[in-house]
CSV table of C-alpha atoms and ligand atoms in Angstrom, one decimal:
chain,number,residue,atom,x,y,z
A,661,MET,CA,72.3,31.2,5.0
A,662,ALA,CA,71.3,28.2,2.8
A,663,ILE,CA,72.0,28.8,-0.9
A,664,TYR,CA,70.0,27.1,-3.7
A,665,ARG,CA,70.2,27.2,-7.4
A,666,ASP,CA,67.2,27.2,-9.8
A,667,GLU,CA,66.0,28.6,-13.1
A,668,ALA,CA,63.2,31.1,-13.1
A,669,VAL,CA,61.1,33.5,-15.1
A,670,VAL,CA,60.7,37.0,-13.7
A,671,LEU,CA,57.0,37.8,-13.3
A,672,LYS,CA,57.2,41.3,-11.8
A,673,THR,CA,59.5,43.7,-10.0
A,674,VAL,CA,58.8,46.4,-7.4
A,675,LYS,CA,61.2,49.1,-6.2
A,676,LEU,CA,62.7,48.7,-2.7
A,677,GLY,CA,64.6,51.6,-1.1
A,678,GLU,CA,67.1,53.5,-3.2
A,679,ALA,CA,68.7,50.9,-5.4
A,680,ASP,CA,67.1,47.5,-4.8
A,681,ARG,CA,64.1,45.6,-6.1
A,682,ILE,CA,61.8,42.9,-4.9
A,683,ILE,CA,61.6,40.4,-7.8
A,684,THR,CA,58.7,37.9,-8.1
A,685,LEU,CA,59.8,34.7,-9.8
A,686,LEU,CA,58.3,31.5,-11.0
A,687,THR,CA,61.0,29.0,-10.5
A,688,ARG,CA,61.3,25.5,-12.0
A,689,ASP,CA,61.7,23.6,-8.8
A,690,HIS,CA,60.8,25.9,-5.9
A,691,GLY,CA,57.5,27.4,-7.3
A,692,LYS,CA,56.9,31.0,-6.7
A,693,VAL,CA,59.7,32.9,-5.0
A,694,ARG,CA,60.0,36.5,-4.0
A,695,ALA,CA,63.6,37.7,-3.7
A,696,VAL,CA,65.5,40.9,-3.1
A,697,ALA,CA,68.0,41.9,-5.9
A,698,LYS,CA,70.4,44.3,-4.3
A,699,GLY,CA,71.8,47.2,-6.3
A,700,VAL,CA,69.8,46.2,-9.3
A,701,ARG,CA,68.7,49.8,-10.1
A,702,ARG,CA,72.2,51.1,-10.2
A,703,THR,CA,73.6,51.8,-13.7
A,704,ARG,CA,76.4,49.4,-13.2
A,705,SER,CA,74.5,46.7,-11.5
A,706,ARG,CA,76.2,43.3,-11.7
A,707,PHE,CA,72.7,41.9,-12.7
A,708,GLY,CA,72.5,44.0,-15.8
A,709,ALA,CA,69.0,43.6,-17.4
A,710,ARG,CA,68.8,39.9,-16.3
A,711,LEU,CA,66.1,40.5,-13.7
A,712,GLU,CA,63.5,42.3,-15.8
A,713,PRO,CA,60.0,40.9,-16.4
A,714,PHE,CA,59.9,38.1,-19.1
A,715,MET,CA,63.6,37.2,-18.5
A,716,ARG,CA,64.4,33.6,-18.0
A,717,ALA,CA,67.6,33.2,-15.9
A,718,ASP,CA,69.6,30.7,-14.0
A,719,LEU,CA,69.8,32.0,-10.4
A,720,LEU,CA,71.7,31.4,-7.2
A,721,LEU,CA,69.5,32.4,-4.3
A,722,ALA,CA,70.2,32.7,-0.5
A,723,GLN,CA,67.3,31.8,1.8
A,724,GLY,CA,66.3,34.7,4.0
A,725,ARG,CA,63.9,34.9,6.9
A,726,SER,CA,61.1,36.5,4.9
A,727,LEU,CA,62.5,37.2,1.4
A,728,ASP,CA,65.3,35.3,-0.3
A,729,VAL,CA,68.2,37.2,-1.8
A,730,VAL,CA,69.5,36.9,-5.4
A,731,SER,CA,73.2,36.4,-5.3
A,732,GLN,CA,73.9,35.5,-9.0
A,733,ALA,CA,71.9,35.6,-12.2
A,734,ALA,CA,72.8,34.3,-15.7
A,735,SER,CA,70.5,34.7,-18.6
A,736,ILE,CA,69.0,31.6,-20.2
A,737,ALA,CA,66.6,33.2,-22.7
A,738,THR,CA,66.0,36.8,-23.6
A,739,TYR,CA,62.3,36.6,-24.5
A,740,ALA,CA,62.1,40.1,-23.1
A,741,ASP,CA,63.9,41.7,-26.0
A,742,ALA,CA,61.4,40.5,-28.7
A,743,ILE,CA,58.4,40.8,-26.4
A,744,SER,CA,59.2,44.4,-25.3
A,745,ALA,CA,59.8,45.5,-28.9
A,746,ASP,CA,56.2,44.8,-30.1
A,747,TYR,CA,53.1,46.3,-28.4
A,748,ASP,CA,50.9,43.3,-29.2
A,749,LEU,CA,53.4,40.8,-27.8
A,750,TYR,CA,54.0,43.0,-24.8
A,751,SER,CA,50.3,43.4,-23.8
A,752,ASN,CA,49.6,39.7,-24.3
A,753,GLY,CA,52.8,38.8,-22.4
A,754,GLY,CA,51.5,41.0,-19.6
A,755,VAL,CA,48.3,38.8,-19.4
A,756,ILE,CA,50.5,35.7,-19.2
A,757,LEU,CA,52.8,37.0,-16.4
A,758,GLU,CA,49.8,38.4,-14.4
A,759,THR,CA,47.9,35.1,-14.7
A,760,ALA,CA,51.0,33.1,-13.6
A,761,ASP,CA,51.5,35.5,-10.6
A,762,LYS,CA,47.9,35.2,-9.5
A,763,LEU,CA,47.5,31.5,-10.2
A,764,VAL,CA,50.5,30.3,-8.2
A,765,ALA,CA,49.6,31.8,-4.9
A,766,THR,CA,51.7,29.9,-2.4
A,767,GLU,CA,55.5,30.5,-2.3
A,768,HIS,CA,58.1,27.8,-2.3
A,769,GLU,CA,55.6,25.1,-3.4
A,770,PRO,CA,56.9,23.3,-6.5
A,771,ALA,CA,54.8,24.0,-9.7
A,772,ARG,CA,56.9,22.4,-12.4
A,773,ALA,CA,54.0,21.9,-14.9
A,774,GLN,CA,53.0,25.6,-14.5
A,775,TYR,CA,56.7,26.6,-15.0
A,776,LEU,CA,57.0,24.6,-18.3
A,777,LEU,CA,53.7,26.0,-19.6
A,778,LEU,CA,54.8,29.5,-18.8
A,779,VAL,CA,58.2,29.1,-20.6
A,780,SER,CA,56.6,27.6,-23.6
A,781,ALA,CA,54.0,30.4,-23.9
A,782,LEU,CA,56.7,33.1,-23.6
A,783,ALA,CA,58.9,31.3,-26.2
A,784,SER,CA,56.0,31.1,-28.7
A,785,LEU,CA,55.3,34.7,-28.1
A,786,ALA,CA,58.9,35.9,-28.6
A,787,SER,CA,59.3,33.8,-31.8
A,788,HIS,CA,55.9,35.0,-33.3
A,789,ALA,CA,54.9,31.3,-33.5
A,790,HIS,CA,51.1,32.1,-33.4
A,791,ASP,CA,48.7,35.0,-33.1
A,792,PRO,CA,49.7,36.7,-29.8
A,793,HIS,CA,46.1,36.9,-28.5
A,794,ALA,CA,45.6,33.2,-29.1
A,795,ILE,CA,48.9,32.4,-27.2
A,796,SER,CA,47.8,34.4,-24.2
A,797,ALA,CA,44.2,33.1,-24.3
A,798,SER,CA,45.4,29.5,-24.6
A,799,TYR,CA,47.9,30.1,-21.7
A,800,VAL,CA,45.1,31.4,-19.5
A,801,MET,CA,42.9,28.4,-20.2
A,802,ARG,CA,45.6,25.8,-19.9
A,803,SER,CA,47.2,27.2,-16.7
A,804,LEU,CA,43.8,27.3,-15.1
A,805,ALA,CA,43.2,23.7,-16.3
A,806,LEU,CA,46.4,22.6,-14.6
A,807,ALA,CA,45.2,24.3,-11.4
A,808,GLY,CA,42.0,22.2,-11.6
A,809,TRP,CA,39.6,24.5,-13.4
A,810,ARG,CA,39.3,22.8,-16.8
A,811,PRO,CA,35.9,23.5,-18.5
A,812,ARG,CA,33.7,20.6,-19.6
A,813,LEU,CA,32.8,21.4,-23.2
A,814,ASP,CA,31.7,18.1,-24.8
A,815,SER,CA,28.3,17.5,-23.2
A,816,CYS,CA,25.6,19.3,-21.3
A,817,LEU,CA,26.5,19.7,-17.6
A,818,VAL,CA,22.9,18.9,-16.6
A,819,CYS,CA,21.6,16.1,-18.9
A,820,ALA,CA,24.9,15.0,-20.5
A,821,ARG,CA,23.6,15.2,-24.1
A,822,ARG,CA,26.3,15.9,-26.6
A,823,ASP,CA,24.3,18.0,-29.2
A,824,ARG,CA,22.6,21.4,-29.0
A,825,LEU,CA,25.3,22.8,-26.7
A,826,ASP,CA,24.2,26.4,-27.2
A,827,TYR,CA,25.3,27.8,-23.9
A,828,CYS,CA,28.4,28.0,-21.7
A,829,SER,CA,28.2,28.7,-17.9
A,830,VAL,CA,31.4,29.9,-16.4
A,831,ALA,CA,30.2,29.4,-12.8
A,832,GLY,CA,28.8,26.0,-13.7
A,833,GLY,CA,32.0,24.9,-15.4
A,834,GLY,CA,31.1,24.2,-19.0
A,835,THR,CA,28.5,23.8,-21.7
A,836,MET,CA,24.7,23.4,-21.3
A,837,CYS,CA,22.0,22.5,-23.8
A,838,SER,CA,19.3,25.0,-24.7
A,839,GLY,CA,16.7,23.1,-22.6
A,840,ASP,CA,18.8,23.1,-19.3
A,841,HIS,CA,20.9,26.3,-19.4
A,842,THR,CA,21.0,28.4,-16.2
A,843,THR,CA,20.4,32.2,-16.4
A,844,ASP,CA,24.1,33.1,-16.0
A,845,ALA,CA,25.1,31.0,-19.1
A,846,ILE,CA,26.4,32.8,-22.2
A,847,LYS,CA,24.8,31.9,-25.6
A,848,VAL,CA,27.5,30.5,-27.8
A,849,ASP,CA,27.8,29.5,-31.5
A,850,PRO,CA,29.5,26.3,-32.7
A,851,GLY,CA,32.5,28.2,-34.2
A,852,SER,CA,33.3,30.1,-31.0
A,853,LEU,CA,32.8,27.0,-28.9
A,854,ASP,CA,35.1,25.0,-31.2
A,855,GLN,CA,37.8,27.8,-30.8
A,856,PHE,CA,37.3,27.8,-27.0
A,857,ARG,CA,38.0,24.0,-27.0
A,858,ALA,CA,41.0,24.4,-29.2
A,859,LEU,CA,42.5,27.0,-26.8
A,860,CYS,CA,42.0,24.6,-23.9
A,861,SER,CA,43.8,21.8,-25.7
A,862,GLY,CA,46.4,24.0,-27.4
A,863,ASP,CA,45.2,22.8,-30.9
A,864,TRP,CA,47.3,25.2,-33.0
A,865,GLY,CA,46.3,23.5,-36.2
A,866,ARG,CA,42.8,24.7,-35.6
A,867,LEU,CA,43.7,28.1,-34.0
A,868,ASP,CA,46.1,29.2,-36.7
A,869,GLY,CA,43.2,29.2,-39.2
A,870,GLY,CA,42.0,32.7,-38.2
A,871,ALA,CA,41.7,35.4,-35.5
A,872,LEU,CA,39.9,34.7,-32.2
A,873,ASN,CA,36.2,35.4,-32.3
A,874,PRO,CA,35.2,38.2,-29.9
A,875,LEU,CA,32.9,35.7,-28.2
A,876,THR,CA,35.7,33.2,-27.6
A,877,ALA,CA,37.9,36.0,-26.2
A,878,ARG,CA,35.0,37.0,-23.9
A,879,LEU,CA,34.6,33.4,-22.6
A,880,VAL,CA,38.4,33.3,-21.8
A,881,GLU,CA,38.2,36.6,-20.0
A,882,LYS,CA,35.1,35.5,-18.0
A,883,TRP,CA,36.7,32.1,-17.2
A,884,GLY,CA,39.9,33.8,-16.1
A,885,GLU,CA,38.2,36.4,-13.9
A,886,TYR,CA,35.9,33.9,-12.3
A,887,TYR,CA,38.5,31.3,-11.4
A,888,LEU,CA,41.2,33.7,-10.4
A,889,GLU,CA,38.5,35.4,-8.3
A,890,ARG,CA,39.6,38.9,-9.4
A,891,PRO,CA,39.8,40.7,-12.7
A,892,ILE,CA,42.9,40.2,-14.8
A,893,ARG,CA,43.8,43.8,-15.4
A,894,SER,CA,45.9,43.2,-18.5
A,895,LEU,CA,43.1,41.2,-20.1
A,896,ARG,CA,40.8,44.2,-19.8
A,897,LEU,CA,43.4,46.4,-21.5
A,898,LEU,CA,43.4,44.0,-24.5
A,899,ASP,CA,39.7,44.8,-25.1
A,900,SER,CA,39.9,48.5,-24.9
B,1462,ZN,ZN1,20.9,19.4,-21.1
């Protein structure tokens, strides 16, 4: 069996049999990988808590026919400790992991930029660098942008004028002026649109000035749902 080494963030885990788990990982060099961690649910597992969601670890993996097998794991960063201790961090962290899992669909296809964006979002969350909701919303917009779904927010999609951008169409892919907007477009105000732009570019100087407008949060949710083609469950939980 071929052995390879990579660092990874644990996105999710599901039980397998009596003592094992299937771990979904986003790795730095091998993209998304699903691997079996044997004996991980035993009290004296050699993996300890290193293979829980939010953990970033250095791994040795053995290539299997369908699933790979984790043979060694060493912790690199324990974002999980800080994130799990705070409900607000935990629920926004859930949005981030779920988005990463859905967005990177193909296994073993390198997604280095997605990996780096994920690590930086989790590190910001764990260190309370910014408002947790803004961190997860910015992650959703930027990870989708990396995947090719960046909104166009500086001119009207129809006539290209740069003023009176009073609408945003998720299906259309960006802003529209009041004369051209389609029926699906959402009416926006300049403040919310400005915040939406700041999320897409990671402009923390602008975002740290105040909480996310409900309309901005709604635009992110709609954008995420539309371009991931199914609802982001954790994003819904944030609204309730
Ligand atoms: Zn127009």
